[in-house]
Coordinates of N, CA and C in Angstrom, one line a residue:
X1 N 0.8 -1.2 0.0 CA 0.0 0.0 0.0 C 0.9 1.2 0.0
X2 N 0.5 2.2 -0.8 CA 1.2 3.5 -0.8 C 1.2 4.2 0.5
X3 N 2.3 4.9 0.8 CA 2.3 5.7 2.0 C 1.4 6.9 1.9
X4 N 0.9 7.2 0.7 CA -0.1 8.3 0.5 C -1.5 7.8 0.6
X5 N -1.7 6.5 0.6 CA -3.1 6.0 0.7 C -3.8 6.5 1.9
X6 N -4.8 7.3 1.7 CA -5.6 7.9 2.9 C -5.0 9.2 3.4
X7 N -3.8 9.6 2.9 CA -3.2 10.8 3.4 C -4.0 12.0 2.9
X8 N -3.9 13.1 3.6 CA -4.6 14.4 3.3 C -3.5 15.4 2.9
X9 N -3.4 15.8 1.7 CA -2.3 16.6 1.2 C -2.9 17.9 0.6
X10 N -2.4 19.0 1.1 CA -2.8 20.3 0.5 C -1.7 20.8 -0.5
X11 N -2.2 21.3 -1.6 CA -1.3 21.8 -2.7 C -1.6 23.2 -3.0
X12 N -0.6 24.1 -2.7 CA -0.7 25.5 -3.0 C -0.1 25.8 -4.3
X13 N -0.8 26.6 -5.1 CA -0.4 26.9 -6.5 C -0.6 25.7 -7.4
X14 N -1.9 25.2 -7.3 CA -2.2 23.9 -7.9 C -2.7 24.0 -9.4
X15 N -2.9 25.2 -9.9 CA -3.5 25.3 -11.2 C -2.6 25.3 -12.4
X16 N -1.3 25.5 -12.1 CA -0.3 25.4 -13.3 C 0.0 24.0 -13.7
X17 N 0.9 23.9 -14.7 CA 1.2 22.5 -15.2 C 1.8 21.6 -14.1
X18 N 2.7 22.1 -13.3 CA 3.2 21.3 -12.2 C 2.1 20.9 -11.2
X19 N 1.3 21.9 -10.9 CA 0.2 21.6 -10.0 C -0.8 20.5 -10.5
X20 N -1.1 20.6 -11.8 CA -2.0 19.6 -12.4 C -1.4 18.2 -12.3
X21 N -0.1 18.1 -12.7 CA 0.6 16.8 -12.6 C 0.7 16.3 -11.2
X22 N 0.8 17.2 -10.2 CA 0.9 16.8 -8.8 C -0.4 16.3 -8.3
X23 N -1.5 17.0 -8.7 CA -2.8 16.6 -8.3 C -3.1 15.2 -8.8
X24 N -2.8 15.0 -10.1 CA -3.0 13.7 -10.7 C -2.3 12.6 -10.0
X25 N -1.0 12.8 -9.7 CA -0.2 11.8 -9.1 C -0.6 11.5 -7.6
X26 N -0.9 12.5 -6.9 CA -1.4 12.3 -5.5 C -2.7 11.6 -5.5
X27 N -3.6 11.9 -6.4 CA -4.9 11.3 -6.4 C -4.7 9.8 -6.8
X28 N -3.8 9.5 -7.7 CA -3.5 8.2 -8.2 C -3.0 7.3 -7.0
X29 N -2.3 8.0 -6.1 CA -1.7 7.3 -5.0 C -2.7 7.0 -3.8
X30 N -3.9 7.6 -4.0 CA -4.9 7.4 -3.0 C -5.1 8.5 -1.9
X31 N -4.4 9.6 -2.2 CA -4.5 10.7 -1.2 C -5.8 11.5 -1.4
X32 N -6.2 12.1 -0.4 CA -7.2 13.2 -0.5 C -6.5 14.4 -0.7
X33 N -6.8 15.1 -1.8 CA -6.0 16.3 -2.2 C -6.9 17.6 -2.1
X34 N -6.3 18.5 -1.3 CA -7.0 19.8 -1.1 C -6.2 20.9 -1.8
X35 N -6.6 21.4 -2.9 CA -5.9 22.3 -3.8 C -6.3 23.7 -3.6
X36 N -5.3 24.6 -3.8 CA -5.6 26.0 -3.8 C -4.9 26.7 -4.9
X37 N -5.4 27.8 -5.3 CA -4.7 28.7 -6.3 C -5.5 30.0 -6.3
X38 N -4.8 31.1 -6.8 CA -5.4 32.4 -6.9 C -6.3 32.5 -8.1
X39 N -6.1 31.6 -9.1 CA -6.9 31.6 -10.3 C -8.0 30.6 -10.2
X40 N -9.3 31.0 -9.9 CA -10.4 30.1 -9.6 C -10.7 29.2 -10.7
X41 N -10.8 29.8 -12.0 CA -11.2 29.0 -13.1 C -10.2 28.0 -13.5
X42 N -8.9 28.3 -13.5 CA -7.9 27.3 -13.8 C -7.8 26.3 -12.7
X43 N -8.0 26.7 -11.5 CA -8.0 25.7 -10.4 C -9.1 24.7 -10.6
X44 N -10.3 25.2 -10.9 CA -11.5 24.3 -11.2 C -11.2 23.3 -12.3
X45 N -10.5 23.7 -13.3 CA -10.1 22.8 -14.4 C -9.1 21.8 -13.9
X46 N -8.2 22.2 -13.1 CA -7.2 21.2 -12.6 C -7.8 20.2 -11.7
X47 N -8.7 20.6 -10.8 CA -9.4 19.7 -9.9 C -10.2 18.7 -10.7
X48 N -11.0 19.2 -11.7 CA -11.9 18.4 -12.5 C -11.1 17.3 -13.2
X49 N -9.9 17.7 -13.7 CA -9.1 16.8 -14.5 C -8.6 15.7 -13.6
X50 N -8.2 16.0 -12.4 CA -7.7 14.9 -11.5 C -8.8 14.0 -11.0
X51 N -10.0 14.6 -10.8 CA -11.2 13.8 -10.4 C -11.5 12.8 -11.6
X52 N -11.5 13.4 -12.8 CA -11.9 12.6 -14.0 C -10.9 11.4 -14.2
X53 N -9.6 11.7 -14.0 CA -8.6 10.7 -14.3 C -8.6 9.6 -13.3
X54 N -9.1 9.9 -12.1 CA -9.0 8.9 -11.0 C -10.4 8.9 -10.3
X55 N -11.4 8.3 -10.9 CA -12.7 8.2 -10.4 C -12.7 7.8 -9.0
X56 N -13.5 8.5 -8.2 CA -13.6 8.1 -6.8 C -12.6 8.9 -5.9
X57 N -11.6 9.5 -6.5 CA -10.6 10.3 -5.7 C -11.3 11.5 -5.2
X58 N -10.9 11.9 -4.0 CA -11.3 13.1 -3.3 C -10.3 14.2 -3.6
X59 N -10.7 15.1 -4.5 CA -9.9 16.3 -4.9 C -10.8 17.5 -4.9
X60 N -10.4 18.4 -4.0 CA -11.2 19.6 -3.9 C -10.4 20.9 -4.2
X61 N -11.0 22.0 -4.5 CA -10.3 23.2 -4.8 C -10.9 24.4 -4.0
X62 N -10.0 25.3 -3.6 CA -10.4 26.4 -2.8 C -9.5 27.6 -3.2
X63 N -10.1 28.7 -3.5 CA -9.3 29.9 -3.7 C -8.9 30.6 -2.4
X64 N -7.6 30.5 -2.1 CA -7.1 31.0 -0.8 C -6.1 32.1 -1.1
X65 N -6.3 33.3 -0.4 CA -5.3 34.3 -0.5 C -4.1 34.0 0.4
X66 N -3.1 33.5 -0.1 CA -1.9 33.0 0.7 C -1.0 34.2 1.1
X67 N -1.4 35.4 0.7 CA -0.7 36.6 1.2 C -1.3 37.1 2.4
X68 N -2.4 36.4 2.9 CA -3.1 36.8 4.1 C -2.8 35.6 5.1
X69 N -2.0 35.8 6.1 CA -1.7 34.8 7.1 C -3.0 34.2 7.7
X70 N -4.0 35.0 8.0 CA -5.2 34.6 8.6 C -5.9 33.6 7.7
X71 N -5.9 34.0 6.4 CA -6.6 33.1 5.4 C -5.9 31.8 5.3
X72 N -4.6 31.8 5.3 CA -3.8 30.5 5.2 C -4.0 29.7 6.5
X73 N -4.1 30.3 7.6 CA -4.4 29.5 8.9 C -5.8 29.0 8.8
X74 N -6.7 29.7 8.3 CA -8.1 29.2 8.2 C -8.2 28.0 7.2
X75 N -7.4 28.1 6.2 CA -7.4 27.0 5.2 C -6.9 25.7 5.9
X76 N -5.8 25.9 6.6 CA -5.2 24.7 7.3 C -6.1 24.2 8.4
X77 N -6.7 25.0 9.1 CA -7.7 24.6 10.2 C -8.9 23.9 9.6
X78 N -9.4 24.5 8.5 CA -10.6 23.9 7.9 C -10.3 22.5 7.3
X79 N -9.1 22.4 6.7 CA -8.7 21.1 6.1 C -8.6 20.0 7.2
X80 N -7.9 20.4 8.3 CA -7.7 19.4 9.3 C -9.0 19.0 10.0
X81 N -9.9 20.0 10.2 CA -11.2 19.8 10.8 C -12.1 18.9 10.0
X82 N -12.1 19.1 8.7 CA -12.9 18.4 7.8 C -12.5 17.0 7.6
X83 N -11.2 16.7 7.5 CA -10.7 15.4 7.1 C -10.0 14.7 8.3
X84 N -9.9 15.4 9.5 CA -9.4 14.8 10.7 C -7.9 14.7 10.8
X85 N -7.2 15.2 9.7 CA -5.7 15.1 9.7 C -5.2 16.0 8.6
X86 N -3.9 16.3 8.6 CA -3.2 16.9 7.5 C -1.8 16.3 7.4
X87 N -1.5 15.8 6.2 CA -0.3 15.0 6.1 C 0.7 15.7 5.1
X88 N 0.3 16.8 4.5 CA 1.3 17.4 3.6 C 0.9 18.8 3.1
X89 N 1.8 19.6 2.8 CA 1.6 20.9 2.1 C 2.7 20.9 1.0
X90 N 2.3 20.9 -0.2 CA 3.2 21.0 -1.3 C 3.1 22.5 -1.9
X91 N 4.2 23.2 -1.8 CA 4.3 24.6 -2.2 C 4.7 24.7 -3.6
X92 N 3.8 25.0 -4.5 CA 4.1 25.2 -5.9 C 3.8 26.6 -6.4
X93 N 3.6 27.5 -5.5 CA 3.4 28.9 -5.9 C 4.7 29.4 -6.6
X94 N 4.6 29.9 -7.8 CA 5.8 30.3 -8.5 C 5.7 31.7 -9.1
X95 N 6.7 32.0 -9.9 CA 6.7 33.3 -10.6 C 8.2 33.6 -10.9
X96 N 8.4 34.3 -12.0 CA 9.7 34.7 -12.4 C 9.8 36.1 -12.9
X97 N 10.8 36.9 -12.5 CA 11.1 38.2 -13.1 C 12.6 38.2 -13.2
X98 N 13.1 38.8 -14.3 CA 14.5 38.9 -14.5 C 14.8 40.1 -15.3
X99 N 16.1 40.3 -15.6 CA 16.6 41.5 -16.4 C 17.7 41.1 -17.2
X100 N 18.1 41.9 -18.2 CA 19.2 41.6 -19.1 C 20.6 41.7 -18.4
X101 N 20.7 42.5 -17.3 CA 21.9 42.6 -16.6 C 21.7 43.0 -15.2
X102 N 22.7 42.9 -14.4 CA 22.5 43.2 -12.9 C 22.1 44.7 -12.8
X103 N 22.8 45.6 -13.6 CA 22.5 47.0 -13.5 C 21.1 47.4 -13.9
X104 N 20.5 46.5 -14.7 CA 19.1 46.8 -15.2 C 18.1 46.2 -14.2
X105 N 18.5 45.6 -13.1 CA 17.5 45.0 -12.2 C 16.5 46.0 -11.8
X106 N 15.2 45.6 -11.9 CA 14.1 46.5 -11.4 C 13.7 46.0 -10.0
X107 N 13.8 46.9 -9.0 CA 13.5 46.4 -7.7 C 12.0 46.2 -7.5
X108 N 11.2 46.7 -8.5 CA 9.8 46.3 -8.5 C 9.6 44.8 -8.7
X109 N 10.5 44.2 -9.4 CA 10.5 42.7 -9.5 C 10.6 42.0 -8.1
X110 N 11.5 42.6 -7.3 CA 11.7 42.0 -6.0 C 10.4 42.1 -5.2
X111 N 9.7 43.2 -5.3 CA 8.4 43.3 -4.5 C 7.4 42.2 -4.9
X112 N 7.4 42.0 -6.2 CA 6.5 40.9 -6.7 C 6.9 39.6 -6.2
X113 N 8.2 39.3 -6.4 CA 8.7 37.9 -6.0 C 8.7 37.7 -4.5
X114 N 8.9 38.8 -3.8 CA 8.9 38.6 -2.3 C 7.5 38.1 -1.9
X115 N 6.5 38.6 -2.5 CA 5.1 38.1 -2.2 C 4.9 36.6 -2.7
X116 N 5.2 36.4 -3.9 CA 5.0 35.1 -4.5 C 5.8 34.0 -3.9
X117 N 7.1 34.2 -3.8 CA 8.1 33.2 -3.4 C 8.4 33.1 -2.0
X118 N 8.2 34.2 -1.2 CA 8.6 34.2 0.2 C 7.4 34.3 1.1
X119 N 6.6 35.3 0.9 CA 5.4 35.4 1.8 C 4.5 34.2 1.8
X120 N 4.3 33.6 0.6 CA 3.4 32.4 0.6 C 4.1 31.2 1.3
X121 N 5.4 31.2 1.3 CA 6.1 30.1 2.1 C 6.0 30.4 3.6
X122 N 6.2 31.6 4.0 CA 6.1 32.0 5.4 C 4.7 31.6 5.9
X123 N 3.6 32.0 5.2 CA 2.3 31.9 5.6 C 1.8 30.4 5.6
X124 N 2.2 29.7 4.6 CA 1.7 28.3 4.6 C 2.5 27.5 5.6
X125 N 3.8 27.7 5.8 CA 4.5 27.0 6.8 C 4.0 27.3 8.2
X126 N 3.8 28.5 8.5 CA 3.3 28.9 9.9 C 1.9 28.3 10.1
X127 N 1.1 28.3 9.0 CA -0.3 27.8 9.1 C -0.4 26.3 9.3
X128 N 0.5 25.5 8.6 CA 0.4 24.1 8.5 C 1.3 23.4 9.5
X129 N 2.3 24.1 10.1 CA 3.2 23.4 11.0 C 2.6 22.5 12.0
X130 N 1.7 23.0 12.8 CA 1.0 22.2 13.8 C 0.3 21.0 13.3
X131 N -0.4 21.1 12.2 CA -1.2 20.0 11.7 C -0.2 18.9 11.1
X132 N 0.8 19.3 10.5 CA 1.8 18.4 10.0 C 2.5 17.6 11.1
X133 N 2.8 18.3 12.2 CA 3.4 17.7 13.3 C 2.4 16.6 13.9
X134 N 1.1 17.0 14.0 CA 0.1 16.1 14.6 C -0.1 14.9 13.7
X135 N 0.0 15.1 12.4 CA -0.3 14.0 11.5 C 0.6 12.7 11.6
X136 N 1.8 12.9 12.1 CA 2.7 11.8 12.4 C 3.6 11.4 11.2
X137 N 3.3 11.8 10.0 CA 4.2 11.6 8.9 C 4.0 12.8 7.9
X138 N 3.9 14.0 8.4 CA 3.7 15.2 7.6 C 4.9 15.6 6.8
X139 N 4.7 16.2 5.7 CA 5.7 16.7 4.8 C 5.4 18.1 4.4
X140 N 6.3 19.1 4.5 CA 6.2 20.4 3.9 C 7.3 20.4 2.8
X141 N 6.8 20.5 1.5 CA 7.7 20.5 0.4 C 7.7 21.8 -0.4
X142 N 8.9 22.3 -0.5 CA 9.1 23.5 -1.3 C 9.8 23.1 -2.6
X143 N 9.3 23.7 -3.7 CA 9.9 23.4 -5.0 C 10.8 24.7 -5.3
X144 N 12.1 24.5 -5.5 CA 13.0 25.6 -5.7 C 13.8 25.4 -6.9
X145 N 14.7 26.3 -7.2 CA 15.5 26.3 -8.4 C 17.0 26.3 -8.2
X146 N 17.7 25.7 -9.0 CA 19.1 25.6 -8.9 C 19.8 27.0 -8.8
X147 N 19.1 27.9 -9.5 CA 19.7 29.3 -9.5 C 19.8 29.9 -8.2
X148 N 19.1 29.4 -7.2 CA 19.2 30.0 -5.8 C 20.6 29.7 -5.3
X149 N 21.2 28.6 -5.7 CA 22.6 28.3 -5.2 C 23.7 28.9 -6.1
X150 N 23.3 29.4 -7.3 CA 24.3 30.0 -8.2 C 23.7 31.1 -9.0
X151 N 23.4 32.2 -8.3 CA 22.7 33.3 -8.9 C 23.5 33.9 -10.1
X152 N 22.7 34.3 -11.1 CA 23.3 35.0 -12.3 C 23.0 36.5 -12.3
X153 N 23.7 37.3 -13.0 CA 23.6 38.7 -12.9 C 22.1 39.2 -13.2
X154 N 21.4 38.6 -14.1 CA 20.1 39.1 -14.5 C 19.0 38.5 -13.6
X155 N 19.4 37.5 -12.7 CA 18.4 36.8 -11.9 C 18.5 37.1 -10.4
X156 N 19.0 38.3 -10.1 CA 19.3 38.6 -8.7 C 18.1 38.5 -7.8
X157 N 17.0 39.2 -8.3 CA 15.8 39.2 -7.4 C 15.2 37.8 -7.3
X158 N 15.1 37.1 -8.4 CA 14.6 35.7 -8.4 C 15.4 34.8 -7.5
X159 N 16.7 34.8 -7.7 CA 17.6 33.9 -7.0 C 17.6 34.2 -5.5
X160 N 17.6 35.5 -5.2 CA 17.6 35.9 -3.8 C 16.3 35.5 -3.1
X161 N 15.1 35.6 -3.8 CA 13.9 35.2 -3.2 C 13.8 33.7 -3.0
X162 N 14.3 33.0 -4.0 CA 14.3 31.5 -3.8 C 15.2 31.1 -2.7
X163 N 16.3 31.7 -2.6 CA 17.3 31.4 -1.5 C 16.6 31.7 -0.1
X164 N 15.9 32.8 0.0 CA 15.2 33.1 1.2 C 14.1 32.1 1.5
X165 N 13.4 31.7 0.5 CA 12.4 30.6 0.7 C 13.0 29.3 1.2
X166 N 14.1 29.0 0.6 CA 14.8 27.8 1.1 C 15.2 27.9 2.5
X167 N 15.8 29.0 2.9 CA 16.3 29.2 4.3 C 15.1 29.1 5.3
X168 N 14.0 29.6 4.9 CA 12.8 29.6 5.7 C 12.3 28.1 5.9
X169 N 12.3 27.4 4.8 CA 11.9 26.0 4.8 C 12.8 25.2 5.7
X170 N 14.1 25.4 5.6 CA 15.1 24.7 6.4 C 14.9 25.0 7.9
X171 N 14.5 26.2 8.2 CA 14.2 26.6 9.6 C 13.0 25.8 10.1
X172 N 12.0 25.6 9.3 CA 10.9 24.8 9.6 C 11.4 23.4 9.9
X173 N 12.3 22.9 9.1 CA 12.8 21.5 9.3 C 13.5 21.4 10.6
X174 N 14.2 22.5 11.0 CA 14.9 22.5 12.3 C 13.9 22.4 13.5
X175 N 12.7 23.1 13.3 CA 11.7 23.1 14.3 C 11.1 21.7 14.4
X176 N 10.9 21.0 13.3 CA 10.5 19.6 13.3 C 11.5 18.7 14.0
X177 N 12.8 19.0 13.8 CA 13.9 18.2 14.4 C 13.8 18.4 15.9
X178 N 13.7 19.6 16.4 CA 13.7 19.9 17.8 C 12.5 19.3 18.5
X179 N 11.4 19.3 17.8 CA 10.1 18.8 18.3 C 10.2 17.3 18.5
X180 N 10.9 16.6 17.6 CA 11.0 15.2 17.6 C 11.9 14.6 18.7
X181 N 12.9 15.5 19.2 CA 13.7 15.0 20.2 C 14.6 13.8 19.9
X182 N 14.9 13.0 20.8 CA 15.7 11.8 20.6 C 15.2 10.8 19.6
X183 N 13.9 10.8 19.5 CA 13.2 9.8 18.6 C 13.3 10.2 17.1
X184 N 13.7 11.5 16.9 CA 13.8 12.0 15.5 C 12.5 12.6 15.1
X185 N 12.5 13.4 14.0 CA 11.3 14.2 13.6 C 10.2 13.3 13.2
X186 N 9.0 13.7 13.5 CA 7.8 13.0 13.1 C 7.2 13.6 11.8
X187 N 7.7 14.8 11.5 CA 7.4 15.5 10.2 C 8.6 16.0 9.6
X188 N 8.5 16.4 8.3 CA 9.7 16.8 7.6 C 9.5 18.0 6.7
X189 N 10.4 18.9 6.6 CA 10.4 20.0 5.6 C 11.6 19.7 4.7
X190 N 11.3 19.7 3.4 CA 12.3 19.4 2.4 C 12.2 20.3 1.2
X191 N 13.2 20.4 0.4 CA 13.3 21.2 -0.8 C 13.6 20.4 -2.0
X192 N 12.8 20.4 -3.0 CA 13.0 19.7 -4.2 C 13.5 20.7 -5.2
X193 N 14.7 20.5 -5.8 CA 15.4 21.5 -6.6 C 15.5 21.1 -8.1
X194 N 15.0 22.0 -8.9 CA 15.0 21.7 -10.4 C 15.8 22.9 -11.0
X195 N 16.3 22.6 -12.2 CA 16.9 23.7 -13.0 C 15.7 24.6 -13.6
X196 N 14.8 23.9 -14.2 CA 13.5 24.5 -14.7 C 12.6 23.4 -15.0
X197 N 11.3 23.7 -15.2 CA 10.3 22.7 -15.5 C 9.9 22.8 -16.9
X198 N 9.5 21.6 -17.4 CA 9.0 21.5 -18.8 C 7.8 20.7 -18.8
X199 N 6.9 21.0 -19.7 CA 5.6 20.2 -19.9 C 5.3 20.0 -21.3
X200 N 4.3 19.2 -21.6 CA 4.0 18.9 -23.0 C 3.7 20.1 -23.9
X201 N 3.0 21.1 -23.3 CA 2.6 22.3 -24.1 C 3.9 23.0 -24.5
X202 N 4.9 23.1 -23.7 CA 6.1 23.8 -24.0 C 6.8 23.0 -25.1
X203 N 6.8 21.7 -25.1 CA 7.5 20.9 -26.1 C 6.7 21.1 -27.5
X204 N 5.4 21.2 -27.4 CA 4.6 21.4 -28.6 C 4.9 22.8 -29.3
X205 N 5.1 23.8 -28.4 CA 5.4 25.1 -28.9 C 6.8 25.3 -29.5
X206 N 7.7 24.5 -28.9 CA 9.1 24.6 -29.4 C 9.6 23.2 -29.6
X207 N 9.2 22.5 -30.7 CA 9.5 21.1 -31.0 C 11.0 20.8 -31.2
X208 N 11.8 21.9 -31.5 CA 13.2 21.6 -31.7 C 14.1 21.9 -30.5
X209 N 13.4 22.4 -29.5 CA 14.2 22.8 -28.2 C 14.6 21.5 -27.5
X210 N 15.7 21.5 -26.9 CA 16.2 20.3 -26.1 C 15.8 20.3 -24.7
X211 N 15.6 21.5 -24.1 CA 15.3 21.7 -22.7 C 16.3 20.9 -21.8
X212 N 17.5 21.1 -22.1 CA 18.6 20.3 -21.4 C 18.6 20.6 -19.9
X213 N 18.5 19.5 -19.1 CA 18.5 19.7 -17.7 C 17.2 20.0 -17.0
X214 N 16.2 20.2 -17.8 CA 14.9 20.6 -17.3 C 14.2 19.3 -16.7
X215 N 13.3 19.5 -15.8 CA 12.6 18.4 -15.2 C 11.2 18.4 -15.7
X216 N 10.7 17.3 -16.2 CA 9.3 17.3 -16.7 C 8.4 17.3 -15.4
X217 N 7.2 18.0 -15.6 CA 6.3 18.1 -14.4 C 5.9 16.8 -13.9
X218 N 5.8 15.8 -14.8 CA 5.4 14.5 -14.3 C 6.5 13.8 -13.5
X219 N 7.7 14.1 -13.8 CA 8.8 13.6 -13.0 C 8.9 14.3 -11.6
X220 N 8.6 15.6 -11.7 CA 8.5 16.3 -10.4 C 7.4 15.7 -9.5
X221 N 6.2 15.5 -10.1 CA 5.1 14.9 -9.3 C 5.5 13.6 -8.7
X222 N 6.2 12.8 -9.5 CA 6.6 11.5 -9.0 C 7.6 11.6 -7.8
X223 N 8.5 12.6 -7.9 CA 9.5 12.9 -6.9 C 8.7 13.4 -5.6
X224 N 7.7 14.2 -5.8 CA 7.0 14.7 -4.7 C 6.3 13.6 -3.9
X225 N 5.6 12.7 -4.7 CA 5.0 11.6 -4.1 C 5.9 10.7 -3.3
X226 N 7.1 10.5 -3.9 CA 8.1 9.6 -3.3 C 8.7 10.1 -2.0
X227 N 8.5 11.4 -1.6 CA 9.1 11.9 -0.4 C 8.4 11.2 0.8
X228 N 7.1 10.9 0.6 CA 6.4 10.2 1.7 C 6.8 8.8 1.9
X229 N 7.5 8.2 0.9 CA 7.9 6.8 1.0 C 9.2 6.7 1.9
X230 N 9.8 7.8 2.2 CA 11.1 7.8 2.9 C 10.8 8.3 4.3
X231 N 11.6 7.8 5.3 CA 11.4 8.3 6.7 C 11.6 9.8 6.8
X232 N 10.9 10.4 7.7 CA 11.0 11.8 7.9 C 12.5 12.2 8.2
X233 N 13.2 11.4 9.0 CA 14.6 11.7 9.3 C 15.5 11.8 8.1
X234 N 15.1 11.0 7.0 CA 15.9 11.0 5.8 C 15.8 12.2 5.0
X235 N 14.7 12.9 5.1 CA 14.4 14.0 4.2 C 14.3 15.4 4.9
X236 N 14.1 15.3 6.2 CA 13.9 16.6 6.9 C 15.2 17.5 6.8
X237 N 14.9 18.7 6.4 CA 16.0 19.7 6.3 C 17.0 19.5 5.2
X238 N 16.5 18.7 4.2 CA 17.4 18.3 3.0 C 17.0 19.0 1.8
X239 N 18.0 19.3 0.9 CA 17.7 19.7 -0.5 C 17.8 18.4 -1.3
X240 N 16.7 18.1 -2.0 CA 16.7 16.9 -2.9 C 16.8 17.4 -4.3
X241 N 17.9 17.1 -4.9 CA 18.3 17.6 -6.2 C 17.7 16.7 -7.3
X242 N 16.9 17.4 -8.2 CA 16.3 16.7 -9.4 C 17.1 17.1 -10.6
X243 N 18.1 17.8 -10.5 CA 19.0 18.2 -11.6 C 20.4 18.3 -11.0
X244 N 21.4 18.5 -11.9 CA 22.8 18.5 -11.4 C 23.0 19.8 -10.6
X245 N 23.8 19.6 -9.5 CA 24.2 20.7 -8.7 C 25.0 21.7 -9.5
X246 N 24.8 23.0 -9.4 CA 25.6 24.0 -10.2 C 27.0 24.1 -9.6

C-alpha cells in the first residue's frame, strides 16, 4: 500500500502545469487532495481533471489568499477539521522576473517575487506546521530552483527570493527536528530543486528545443509523491536535487 493512501495533502499553487501533474499523481496514490490557487477558473479545471482521471478520488479546490496569514491559517484549520488530519503541504506557488543585466535590475520585480516566493512560504509553513506535526508523517515540500545556489547577474531578485524561501523551509525543518527530540522528527520539511520545469505544451510550442537539464512536471510529481515513502529523518532539512548541482 502506498504511504499516501488515505493521506490528506494540501497543494498551494495547484492550477499550473506542475500543480496539475501533482494533483493527478497524488490522487492516483490514494491521497485526499485539497488544492488552492489564486486563479479560480484554472483551479477548477485542474481539480476536475484529477477527479476525472481517478474516479472516486477526493480532490477539492479552494481559492485562498496566501498573502493573508489569517486566510492561510483558516485553510489549514478547515482542512484538518474536515478530514481529521493533514499530512502534507506542497508549495508550488511560483513566478519569475529577470533582467538583461545586474545594472538593469528592477526592484519592483523584488516586490512581486517577495510576495509570490517568500510570503506564501512563510504563511503556509506557519499555518500548517502544527497539523503536519500532529499527522505523524507530515511533509512540507518547497519546489525551488538551482539558480538559488548559483545566482546569475540578471536573476538577482529571483535567486535571492528563492534562497530566502529555502532558508525559511530549512528553519521549519529544524523546528520539526527539535520537536522530535531523541526519537527523531515525526514530520519533515524538504526542498526539491530543479533547473527549470518543462511540460507537453512547451514541447509542442518549441519542438526543436532540447530543454537540457529541465525536469518534466510528471517527474516532479513522481518525486513529490516519493518523499512520503522515505522516513522523515531521511528528508527533513534536506535539499533533494532533481537536476545537477551547479
